[in-house]
Short mmCIF file of C-alpha atoms (C1' of nucleotides) in Angstrom, two decimals:
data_model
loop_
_atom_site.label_atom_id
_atom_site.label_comp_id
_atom_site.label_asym_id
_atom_site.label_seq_id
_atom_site.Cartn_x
_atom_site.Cartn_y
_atom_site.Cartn_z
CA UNK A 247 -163.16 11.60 20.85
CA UNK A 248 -161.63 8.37 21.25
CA UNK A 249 -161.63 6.15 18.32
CA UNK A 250 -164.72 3.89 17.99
CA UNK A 251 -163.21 1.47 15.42
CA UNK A 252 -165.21 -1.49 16.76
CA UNK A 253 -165.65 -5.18 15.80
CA UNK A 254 -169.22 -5.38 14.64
CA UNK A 255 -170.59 -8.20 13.49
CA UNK A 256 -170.98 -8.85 10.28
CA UNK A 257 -174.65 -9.13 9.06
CA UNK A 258 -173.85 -11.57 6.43
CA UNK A 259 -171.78 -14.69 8.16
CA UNK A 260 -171.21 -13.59 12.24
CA UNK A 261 -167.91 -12.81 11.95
CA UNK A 262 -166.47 -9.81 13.15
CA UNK A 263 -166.07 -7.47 10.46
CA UNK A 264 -161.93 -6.32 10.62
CA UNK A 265 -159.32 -5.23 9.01
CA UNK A 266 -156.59 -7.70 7.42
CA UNK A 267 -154.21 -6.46 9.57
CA UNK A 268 -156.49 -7.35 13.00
CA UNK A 269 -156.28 -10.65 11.02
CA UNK A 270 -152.89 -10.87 10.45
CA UNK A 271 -151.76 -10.68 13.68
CA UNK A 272 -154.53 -12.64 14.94
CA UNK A 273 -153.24 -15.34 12.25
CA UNK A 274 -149.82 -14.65 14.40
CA UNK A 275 -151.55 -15.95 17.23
CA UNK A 276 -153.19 -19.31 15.82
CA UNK A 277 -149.87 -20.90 15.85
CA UNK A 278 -150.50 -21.48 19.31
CA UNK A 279 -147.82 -19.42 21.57
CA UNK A 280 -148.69 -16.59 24.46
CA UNK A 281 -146.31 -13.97 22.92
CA UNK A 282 -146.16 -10.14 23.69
CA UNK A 283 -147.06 -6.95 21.44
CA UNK A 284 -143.07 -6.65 21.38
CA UNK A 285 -142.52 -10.43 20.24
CA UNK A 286 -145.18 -10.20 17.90
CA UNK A 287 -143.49 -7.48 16.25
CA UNK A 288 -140.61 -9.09 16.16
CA UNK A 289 -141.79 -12.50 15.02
CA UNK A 290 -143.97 -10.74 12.33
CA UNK A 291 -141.02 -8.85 10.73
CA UNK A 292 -139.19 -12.42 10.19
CA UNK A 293 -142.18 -14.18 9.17
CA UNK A 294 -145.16 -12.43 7.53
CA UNK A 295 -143.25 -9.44 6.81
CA UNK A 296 -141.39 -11.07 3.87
CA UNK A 297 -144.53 -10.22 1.99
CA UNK A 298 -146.88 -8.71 3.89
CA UNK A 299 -146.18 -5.15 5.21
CA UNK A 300 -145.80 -5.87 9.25
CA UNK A 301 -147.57 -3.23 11.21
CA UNK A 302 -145.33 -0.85 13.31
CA UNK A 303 -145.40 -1.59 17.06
CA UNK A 304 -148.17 0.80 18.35
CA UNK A 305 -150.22 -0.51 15.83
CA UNK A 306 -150.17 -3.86 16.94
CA UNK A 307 -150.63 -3.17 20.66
CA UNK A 308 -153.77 -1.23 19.52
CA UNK A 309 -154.87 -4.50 17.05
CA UNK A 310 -154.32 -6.73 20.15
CA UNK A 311 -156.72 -4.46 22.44
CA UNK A 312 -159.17 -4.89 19.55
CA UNK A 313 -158.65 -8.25 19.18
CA UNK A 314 -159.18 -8.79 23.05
CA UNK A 315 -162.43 -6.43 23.12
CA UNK A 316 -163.70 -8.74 20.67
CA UNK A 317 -163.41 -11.74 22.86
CA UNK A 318 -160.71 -13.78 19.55
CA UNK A 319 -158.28 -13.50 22.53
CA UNK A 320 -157.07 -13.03 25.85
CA UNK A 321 -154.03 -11.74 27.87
CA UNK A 322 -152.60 -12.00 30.96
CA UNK A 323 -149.33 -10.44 33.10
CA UNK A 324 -146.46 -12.62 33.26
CA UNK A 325 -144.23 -11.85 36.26
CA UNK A 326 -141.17 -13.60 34.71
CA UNK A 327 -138.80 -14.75 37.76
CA UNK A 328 -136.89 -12.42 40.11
CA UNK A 329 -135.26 -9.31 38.05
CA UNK A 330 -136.73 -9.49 34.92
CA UNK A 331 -139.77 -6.88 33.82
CA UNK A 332 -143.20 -8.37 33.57
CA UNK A 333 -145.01 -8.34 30.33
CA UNK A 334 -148.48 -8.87 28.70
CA UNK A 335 -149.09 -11.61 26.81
CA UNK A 336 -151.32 -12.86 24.60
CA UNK A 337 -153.10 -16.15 23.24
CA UNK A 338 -155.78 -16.78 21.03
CA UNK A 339 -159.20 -17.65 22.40
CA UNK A 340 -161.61 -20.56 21.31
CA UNK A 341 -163.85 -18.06 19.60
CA UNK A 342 -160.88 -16.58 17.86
CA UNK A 343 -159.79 -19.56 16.33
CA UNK A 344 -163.06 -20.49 14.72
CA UNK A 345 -163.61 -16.43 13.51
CA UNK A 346 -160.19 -16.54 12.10
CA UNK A 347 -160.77 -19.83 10.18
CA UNK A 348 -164.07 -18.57 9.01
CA UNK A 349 -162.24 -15.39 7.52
CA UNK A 350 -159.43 -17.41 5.68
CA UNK A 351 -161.88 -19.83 4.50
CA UNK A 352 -164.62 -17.86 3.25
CA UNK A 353 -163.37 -13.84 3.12
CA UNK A 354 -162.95 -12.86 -0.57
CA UNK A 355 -158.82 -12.34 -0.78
CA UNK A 356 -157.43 -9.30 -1.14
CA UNK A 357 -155.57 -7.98 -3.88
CA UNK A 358 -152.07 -7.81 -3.75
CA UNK A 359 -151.00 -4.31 -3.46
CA UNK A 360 -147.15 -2.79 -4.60
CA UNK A 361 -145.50 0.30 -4.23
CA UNK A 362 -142.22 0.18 -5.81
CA UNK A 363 -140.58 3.32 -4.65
CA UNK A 364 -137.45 2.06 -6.80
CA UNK A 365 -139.81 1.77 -10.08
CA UNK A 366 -141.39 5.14 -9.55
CA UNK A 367 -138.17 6.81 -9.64
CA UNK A 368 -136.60 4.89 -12.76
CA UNK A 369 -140.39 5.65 -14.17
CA UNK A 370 -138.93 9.38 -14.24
CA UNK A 371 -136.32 8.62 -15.74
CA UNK A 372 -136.40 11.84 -17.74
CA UNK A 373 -135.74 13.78 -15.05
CA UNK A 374 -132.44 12.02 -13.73
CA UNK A 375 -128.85 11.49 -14.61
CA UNK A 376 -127.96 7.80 -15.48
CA UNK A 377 -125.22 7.88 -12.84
CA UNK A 378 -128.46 8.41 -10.36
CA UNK A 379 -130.45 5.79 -11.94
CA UNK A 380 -127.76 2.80 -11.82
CA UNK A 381 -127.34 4.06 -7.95
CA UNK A 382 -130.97 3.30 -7.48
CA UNK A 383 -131.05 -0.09 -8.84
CA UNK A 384 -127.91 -0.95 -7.32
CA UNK A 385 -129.31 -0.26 -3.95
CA UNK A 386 -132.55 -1.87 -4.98
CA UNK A 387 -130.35 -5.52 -5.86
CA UNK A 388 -128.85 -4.95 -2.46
CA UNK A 389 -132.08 -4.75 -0.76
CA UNK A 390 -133.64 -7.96 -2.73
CA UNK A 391 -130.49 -10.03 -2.17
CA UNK A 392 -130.59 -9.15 1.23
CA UNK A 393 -133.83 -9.99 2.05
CA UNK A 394 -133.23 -13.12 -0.12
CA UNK A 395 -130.54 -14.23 2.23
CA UNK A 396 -132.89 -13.94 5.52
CA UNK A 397 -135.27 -15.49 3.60
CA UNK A 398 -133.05 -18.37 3.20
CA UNK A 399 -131.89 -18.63 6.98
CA UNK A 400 -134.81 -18.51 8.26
CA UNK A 401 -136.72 -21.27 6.06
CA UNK A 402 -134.00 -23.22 8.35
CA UNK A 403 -135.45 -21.90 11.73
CA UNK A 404 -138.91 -23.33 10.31
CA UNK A 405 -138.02 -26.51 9.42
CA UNK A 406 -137.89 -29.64 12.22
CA UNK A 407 -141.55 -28.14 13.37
CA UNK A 408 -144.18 -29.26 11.55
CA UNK A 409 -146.72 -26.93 12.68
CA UNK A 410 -144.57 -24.28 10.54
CA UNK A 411 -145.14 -26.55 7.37
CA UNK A 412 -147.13 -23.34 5.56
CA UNK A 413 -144.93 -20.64 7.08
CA UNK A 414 -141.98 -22.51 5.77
CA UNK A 415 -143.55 -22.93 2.06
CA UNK A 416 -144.40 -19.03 1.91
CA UNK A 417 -140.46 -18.50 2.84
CA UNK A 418 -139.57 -20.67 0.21
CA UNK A 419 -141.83 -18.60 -1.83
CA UNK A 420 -140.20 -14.97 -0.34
CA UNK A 421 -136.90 -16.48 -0.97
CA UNK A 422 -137.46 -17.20 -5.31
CA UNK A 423 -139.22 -13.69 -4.62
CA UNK A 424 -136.60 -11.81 -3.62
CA UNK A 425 -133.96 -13.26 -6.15
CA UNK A 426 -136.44 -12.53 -9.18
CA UNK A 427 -136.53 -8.84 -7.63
CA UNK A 428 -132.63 -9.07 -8.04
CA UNK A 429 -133.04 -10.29 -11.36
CA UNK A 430 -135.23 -8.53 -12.50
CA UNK A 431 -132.82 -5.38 -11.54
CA UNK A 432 -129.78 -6.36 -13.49
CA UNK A 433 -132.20 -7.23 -16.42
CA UNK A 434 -133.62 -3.51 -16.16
CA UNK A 435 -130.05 -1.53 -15.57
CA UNK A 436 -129.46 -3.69 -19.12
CA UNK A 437 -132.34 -2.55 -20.86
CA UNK A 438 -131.51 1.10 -19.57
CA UNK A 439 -127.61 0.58 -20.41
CA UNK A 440 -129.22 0.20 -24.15
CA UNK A 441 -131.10 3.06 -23.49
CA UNK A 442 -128.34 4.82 -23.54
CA UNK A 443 -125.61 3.51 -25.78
CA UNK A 444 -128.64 4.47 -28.62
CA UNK A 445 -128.39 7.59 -27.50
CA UNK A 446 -124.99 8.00 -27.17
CA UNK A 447 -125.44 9.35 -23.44
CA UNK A 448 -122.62 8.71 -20.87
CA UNK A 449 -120.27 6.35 -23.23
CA UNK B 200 -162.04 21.36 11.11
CA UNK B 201 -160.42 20.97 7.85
CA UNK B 202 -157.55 19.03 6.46
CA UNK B 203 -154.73 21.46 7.04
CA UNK B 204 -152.35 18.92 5.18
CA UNK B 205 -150.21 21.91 3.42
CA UNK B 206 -147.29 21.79 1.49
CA UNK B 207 -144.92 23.87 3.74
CA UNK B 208 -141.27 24.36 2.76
CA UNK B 209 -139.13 21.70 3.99
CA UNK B 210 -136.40 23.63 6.12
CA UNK B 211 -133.74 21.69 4.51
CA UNK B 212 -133.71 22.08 0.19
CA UNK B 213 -136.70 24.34 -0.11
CA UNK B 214 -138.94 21.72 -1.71
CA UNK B 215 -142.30 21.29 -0.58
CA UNK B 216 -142.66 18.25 1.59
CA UNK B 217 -144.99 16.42 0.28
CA UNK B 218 -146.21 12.26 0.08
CA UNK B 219 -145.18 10.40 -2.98
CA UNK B 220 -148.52 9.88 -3.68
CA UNK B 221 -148.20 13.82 -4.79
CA UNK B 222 -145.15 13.85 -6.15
CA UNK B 223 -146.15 10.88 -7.94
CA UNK B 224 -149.08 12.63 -9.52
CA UNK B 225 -146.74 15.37 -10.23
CA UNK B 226 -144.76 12.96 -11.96
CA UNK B 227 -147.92 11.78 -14.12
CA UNK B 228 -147.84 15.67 -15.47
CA UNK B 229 -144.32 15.99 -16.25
CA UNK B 230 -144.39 14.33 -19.42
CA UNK B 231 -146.16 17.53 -20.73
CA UNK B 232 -149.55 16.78 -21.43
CA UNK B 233 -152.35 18.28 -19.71
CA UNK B 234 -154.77 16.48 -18.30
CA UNK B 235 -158.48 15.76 -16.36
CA UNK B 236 -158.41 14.34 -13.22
CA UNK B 237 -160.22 12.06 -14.60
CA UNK B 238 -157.87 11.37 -17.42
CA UNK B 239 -155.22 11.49 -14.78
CA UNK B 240 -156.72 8.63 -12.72
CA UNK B 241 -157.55 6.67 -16.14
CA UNK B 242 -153.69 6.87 -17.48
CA UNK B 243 -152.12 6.27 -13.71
CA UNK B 244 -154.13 2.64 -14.01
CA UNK B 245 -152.39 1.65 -17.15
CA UNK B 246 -148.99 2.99 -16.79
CA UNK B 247 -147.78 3.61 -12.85
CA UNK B 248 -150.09 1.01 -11.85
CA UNK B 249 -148.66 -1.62 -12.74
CA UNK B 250 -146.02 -1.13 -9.89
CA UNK B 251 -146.82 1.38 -8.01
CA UNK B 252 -150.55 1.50 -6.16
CA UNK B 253 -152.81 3.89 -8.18
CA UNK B 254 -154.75 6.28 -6.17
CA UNK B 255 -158.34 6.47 -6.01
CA UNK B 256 -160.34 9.49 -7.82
CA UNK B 257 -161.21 11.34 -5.22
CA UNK B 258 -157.63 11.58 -3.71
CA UNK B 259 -156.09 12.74 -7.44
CA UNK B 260 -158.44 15.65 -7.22
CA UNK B 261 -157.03 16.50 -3.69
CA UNK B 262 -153.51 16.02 -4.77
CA UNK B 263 -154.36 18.33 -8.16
CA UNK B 264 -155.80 20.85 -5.56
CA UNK B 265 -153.06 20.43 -3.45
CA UNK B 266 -150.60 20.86 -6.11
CA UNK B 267 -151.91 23.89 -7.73
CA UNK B 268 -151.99 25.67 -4.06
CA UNK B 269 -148.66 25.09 -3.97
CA UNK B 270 -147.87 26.50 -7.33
CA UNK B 271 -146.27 23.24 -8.93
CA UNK B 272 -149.43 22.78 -11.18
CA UNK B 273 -151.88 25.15 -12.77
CA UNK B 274 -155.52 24.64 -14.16
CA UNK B 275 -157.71 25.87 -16.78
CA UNK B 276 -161.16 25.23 -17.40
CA UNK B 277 -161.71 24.37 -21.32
CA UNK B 278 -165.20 24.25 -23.23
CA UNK B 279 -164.70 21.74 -25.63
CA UNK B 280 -167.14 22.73 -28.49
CA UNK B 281 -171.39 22.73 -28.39
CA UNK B 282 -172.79 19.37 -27.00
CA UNK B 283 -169.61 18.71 -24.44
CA UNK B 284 -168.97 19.77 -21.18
CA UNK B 285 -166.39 21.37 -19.69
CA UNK B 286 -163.88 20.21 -18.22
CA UNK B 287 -160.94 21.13 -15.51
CA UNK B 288 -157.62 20.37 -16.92
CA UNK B 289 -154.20 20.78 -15.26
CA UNK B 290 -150.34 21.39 -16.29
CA UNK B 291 -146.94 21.43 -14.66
CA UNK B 292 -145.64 24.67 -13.80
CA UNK B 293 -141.87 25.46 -14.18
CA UNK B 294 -141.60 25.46 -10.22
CA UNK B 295 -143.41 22.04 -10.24
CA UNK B 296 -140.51 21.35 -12.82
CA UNK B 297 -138.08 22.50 -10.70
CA UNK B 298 -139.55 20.58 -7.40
CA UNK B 299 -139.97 17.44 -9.18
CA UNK B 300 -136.61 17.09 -10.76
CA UNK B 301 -135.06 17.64 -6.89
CA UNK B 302 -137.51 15.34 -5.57
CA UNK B 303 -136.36 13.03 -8.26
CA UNK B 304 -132.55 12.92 -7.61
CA UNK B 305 -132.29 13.96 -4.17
CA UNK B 306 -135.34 12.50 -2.01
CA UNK B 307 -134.34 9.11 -0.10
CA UNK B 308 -136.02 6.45 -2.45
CA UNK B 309 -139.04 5.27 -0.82
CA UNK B 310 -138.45 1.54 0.51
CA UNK B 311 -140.44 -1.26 -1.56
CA UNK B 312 -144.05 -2.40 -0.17
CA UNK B 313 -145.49 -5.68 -1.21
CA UNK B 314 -149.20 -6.43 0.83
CA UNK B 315 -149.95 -9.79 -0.68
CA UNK B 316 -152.89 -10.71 0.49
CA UNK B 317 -152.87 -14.25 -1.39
CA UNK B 318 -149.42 -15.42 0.30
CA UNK B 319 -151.05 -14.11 3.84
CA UNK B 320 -154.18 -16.61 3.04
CA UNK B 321 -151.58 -19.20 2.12
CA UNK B 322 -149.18 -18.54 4.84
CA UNK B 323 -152.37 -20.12 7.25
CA UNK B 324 -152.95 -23.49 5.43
CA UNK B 325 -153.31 -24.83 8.58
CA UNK B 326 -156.65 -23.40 8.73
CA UNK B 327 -157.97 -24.46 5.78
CA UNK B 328 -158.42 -27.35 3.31
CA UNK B 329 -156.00 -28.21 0.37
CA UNK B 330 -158.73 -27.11 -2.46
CA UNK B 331 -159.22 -23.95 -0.99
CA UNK B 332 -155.56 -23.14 -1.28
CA UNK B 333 -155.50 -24.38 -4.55
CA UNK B 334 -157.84 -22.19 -6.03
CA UNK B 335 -156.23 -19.05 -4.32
CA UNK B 336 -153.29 -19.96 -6.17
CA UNK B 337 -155.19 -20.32 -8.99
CA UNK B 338 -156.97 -17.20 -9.03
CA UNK B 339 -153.67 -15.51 -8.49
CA UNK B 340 -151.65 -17.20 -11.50
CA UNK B 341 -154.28 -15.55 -13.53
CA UNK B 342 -154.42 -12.30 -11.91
CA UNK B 343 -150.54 -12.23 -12.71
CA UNK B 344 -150.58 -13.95 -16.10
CA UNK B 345 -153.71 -11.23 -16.73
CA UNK B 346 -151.46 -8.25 -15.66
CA UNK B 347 -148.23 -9.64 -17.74
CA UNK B 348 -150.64 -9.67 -21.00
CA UNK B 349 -151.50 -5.76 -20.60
CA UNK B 350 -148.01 -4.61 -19.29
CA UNK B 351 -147.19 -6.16 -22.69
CA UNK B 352 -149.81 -4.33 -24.86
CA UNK B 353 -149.35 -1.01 -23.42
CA UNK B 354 -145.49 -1.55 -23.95
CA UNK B 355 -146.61 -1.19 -27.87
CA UNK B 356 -148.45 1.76 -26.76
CA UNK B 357 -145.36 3.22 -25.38
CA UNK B 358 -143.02 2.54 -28.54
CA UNK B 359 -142.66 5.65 -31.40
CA UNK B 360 -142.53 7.87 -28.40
CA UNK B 361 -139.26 9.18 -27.76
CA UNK B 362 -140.41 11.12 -24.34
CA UNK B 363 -141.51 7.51 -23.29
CA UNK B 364 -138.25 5.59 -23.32
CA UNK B 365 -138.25 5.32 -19.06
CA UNK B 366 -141.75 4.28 -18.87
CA UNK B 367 -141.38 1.88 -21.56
CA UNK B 368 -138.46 0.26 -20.04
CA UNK B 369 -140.53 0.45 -16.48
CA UNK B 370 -143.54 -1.34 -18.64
CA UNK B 371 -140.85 -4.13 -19.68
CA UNK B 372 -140.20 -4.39 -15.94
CA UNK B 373 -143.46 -4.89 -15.30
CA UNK B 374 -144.23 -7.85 -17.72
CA UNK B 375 -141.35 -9.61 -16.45
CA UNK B 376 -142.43 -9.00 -12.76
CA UNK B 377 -145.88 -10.19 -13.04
CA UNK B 378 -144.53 -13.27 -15.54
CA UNK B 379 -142.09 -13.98 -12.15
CA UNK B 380 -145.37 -13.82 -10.15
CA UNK B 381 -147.05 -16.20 -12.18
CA UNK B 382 -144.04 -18.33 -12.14
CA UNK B 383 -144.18 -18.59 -8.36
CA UNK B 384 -147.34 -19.42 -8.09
CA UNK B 385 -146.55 -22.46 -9.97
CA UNK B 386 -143.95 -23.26 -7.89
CA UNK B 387 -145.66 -22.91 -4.59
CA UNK B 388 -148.43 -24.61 -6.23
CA UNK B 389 -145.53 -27.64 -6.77
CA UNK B 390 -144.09 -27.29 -2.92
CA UNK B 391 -147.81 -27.54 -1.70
CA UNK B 392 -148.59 -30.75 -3.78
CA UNK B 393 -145.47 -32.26 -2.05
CA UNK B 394 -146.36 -31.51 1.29
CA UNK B 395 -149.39 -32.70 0.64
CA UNK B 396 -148.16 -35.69 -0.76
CA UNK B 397 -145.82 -36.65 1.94
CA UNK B 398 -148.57 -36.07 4.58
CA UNK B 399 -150.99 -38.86 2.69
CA UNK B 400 -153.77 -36.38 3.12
CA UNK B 401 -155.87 -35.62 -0.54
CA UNK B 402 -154.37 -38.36 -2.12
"C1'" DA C 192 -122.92 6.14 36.29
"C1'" DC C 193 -124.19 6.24 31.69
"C1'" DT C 194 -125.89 4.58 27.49
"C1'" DA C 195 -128.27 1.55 24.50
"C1'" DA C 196 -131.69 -1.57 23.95
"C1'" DC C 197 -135.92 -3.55 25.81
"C1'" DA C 198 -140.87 -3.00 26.47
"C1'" DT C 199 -145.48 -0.97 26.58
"C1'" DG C 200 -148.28 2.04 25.68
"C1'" DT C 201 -151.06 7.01 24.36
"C1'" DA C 202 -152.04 10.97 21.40
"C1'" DA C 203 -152.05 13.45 17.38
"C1'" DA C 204 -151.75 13.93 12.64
"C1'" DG C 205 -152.23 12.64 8.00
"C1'" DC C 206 -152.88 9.46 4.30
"C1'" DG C 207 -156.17 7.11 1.60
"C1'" DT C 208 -160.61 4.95 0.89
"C1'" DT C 209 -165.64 4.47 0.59
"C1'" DA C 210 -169.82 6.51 0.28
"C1'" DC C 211 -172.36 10.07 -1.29
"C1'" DA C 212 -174.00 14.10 -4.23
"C1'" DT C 213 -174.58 16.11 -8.54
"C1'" DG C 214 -175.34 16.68 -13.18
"C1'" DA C 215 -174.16 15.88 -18.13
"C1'" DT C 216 -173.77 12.74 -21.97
"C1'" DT C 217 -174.35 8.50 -24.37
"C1'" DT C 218 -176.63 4.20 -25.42
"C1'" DA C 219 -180.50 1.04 -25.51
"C1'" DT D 81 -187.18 7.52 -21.12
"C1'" DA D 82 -184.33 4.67 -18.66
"C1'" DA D 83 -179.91 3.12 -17.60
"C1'" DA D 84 -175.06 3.37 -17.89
"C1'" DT D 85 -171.07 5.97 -18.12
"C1'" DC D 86 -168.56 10.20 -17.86
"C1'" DA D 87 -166.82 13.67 -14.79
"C1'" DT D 88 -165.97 16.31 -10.65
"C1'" DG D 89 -166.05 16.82 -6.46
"C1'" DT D 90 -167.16 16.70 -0.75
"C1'" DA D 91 -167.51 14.44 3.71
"C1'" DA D 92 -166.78 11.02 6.87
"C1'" DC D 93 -164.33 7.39 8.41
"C1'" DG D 94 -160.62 4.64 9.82
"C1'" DC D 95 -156.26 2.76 9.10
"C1'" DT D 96 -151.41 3.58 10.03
"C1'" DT D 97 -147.57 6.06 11.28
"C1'" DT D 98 -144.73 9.34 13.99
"C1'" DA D 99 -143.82 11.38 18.01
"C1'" DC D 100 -143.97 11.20 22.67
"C1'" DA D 101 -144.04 9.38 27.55
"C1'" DT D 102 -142.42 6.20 30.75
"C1'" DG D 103 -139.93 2.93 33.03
"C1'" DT D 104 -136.68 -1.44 32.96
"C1'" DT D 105 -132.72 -4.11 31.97
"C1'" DA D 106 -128.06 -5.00 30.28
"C1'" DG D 107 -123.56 -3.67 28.96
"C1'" DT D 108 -119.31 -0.71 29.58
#
DNA sequence: ACTAACATGTAAAGCGTTACATGATTTA
DNA sequence: TAAATCATGTAACGCTTTACATGTTAGT
């Protein structure tokens, strides 16, 4: 049976009860451009997905359909020109905007949620070489400083548009994020070169 | 029909493939002591929690089932004198030993997942009002500055334990993570009040 | 002509949670 | 004796991903 995931109202305030997600990629859409499932995804990875996990593609097509059932917005089929592929796009509706306000305003905020799949496996460290264990966090400082650096570029691509004054603040935020997350791996591979020296492992 | 989420071979090393979520349960049992589910869930909280997302009861007991089918755990059922009940406790087999330690230095480390639901609230301002984003800031900085505090009393916790060295050094992580958190907050608290400032709105 | 990337979806499977059921033990 | 907490589970639900299907466009 098909899924039956609906957008019932809430009893409490009207609003359509969703997931953060259906939110998320609503709150994609309140910036104000007609953009497709694929530019979404796109946009979202470069944007929200600095700290907030962007869904995968046929997740988002499936949010948008919900979004659309619900009436918070519409779509239509852009034939783009002679020799180019026509697409779907979509835009947030009147409705939508006021529901999605409603939710940021009032909708309790949810936790922050981390799974450090680094940090797990240094948490084991019982069960690993160190030679292993510096490999990890040397990837991991790779990974933050990279993700610092598009951080960094792309606070540029926000800037001379005002309506991205928030979006720009958050990447400003990602961007200190991501070089504590550096940090904070050389500090560790110190505390664990201690470790070891005590122990007179791997001089 | 039931969950037939098994634990077949993988064709490649011989280890079960299984979600971290398992292995990470797994890992909860390797430092020898055995444990309740309930205990299980209880010491996951304070120790893996703090950076990697603790699962709920009901899905430890399914991992410990899941587990022991597999033969990488065993239970026993202990009567713990007159006027207590009993109680299902479970241990790390040698094979679970065995698994773990490959899983440990040979699975591709899991990629880092932040879901930060205040910096998604934050990342809208432009649907909301200036004191509403200061108190989610608020409420975060002590959520963080909250966490910090008990990374740093279990970290006493964790000392005079020689079999506790990794997780004590992950705890340290910790405290410094969720002081960098609070730290940010600050400073997005700081970037907001300019913006704010140079728009001559909540003067 | 062939390949890689673009683009839009559907279907199936599994991860993980919430809600519920049950009963014992402790505290007020 | 009532309520809260301990303790162990089951069932249903739904979120999310992976795999698949399909066709288009651009580069070589």
């Amino acid at each position: 049976m098909a899924d039956a995931r609906g957008a019932e109202e809430s009893p409490v305030d009207g609003r359509p009860n969703l997931p953060v997600t259906s939110w998320a990629v609503l709150g994609l859409l309140s910036f104000g451009r007609e953009l497709s499932g694929y530019d979404l995804k796109k946009w979202a990875d470069r944007s929200m997905g600095f700290f907030f996990w962007s869904p995968s593609f046929s997740q988002i097509y499936g949010e948008l359909k919900r979004l659309e059932t619900a009436g918070l917005a519409v779509s239509r089929i852009v034939d783009q020109g002679t020799g180019s592929r026509s697409k779907r796009i979509y835009a947030i509706t009147e409705a939508g905007s006021v529901a999605l306000r409603g939710w940021a305003r009032e909708a309790p905020v949810e936790p922050m949620v981390l799974k450090h799949g680094p940090m797990l496996r240094l948490w084991l460290g019982h069960l690993q070489e160190p030679a292993q264990m510096r490999g990890v966090l040397a990837q991991h400082r790779e990974y933050a400083e990279e993700m610092r650096r598009r951080a960094e570029v792309d606070i540029k691509a926000a800037r001379d548009h005002q309506e991205w004054v928030y979006p720009a603040v958050a990447l400003k935020w990602a961007e200190r994020y991501y070089q504590a997350e550096r940090d904070l791996a050389e500090g560790m591979l110190e505390d664990l070169e201690q470790v070891w020296r005590e122990r007179g492992e791997d001089a």
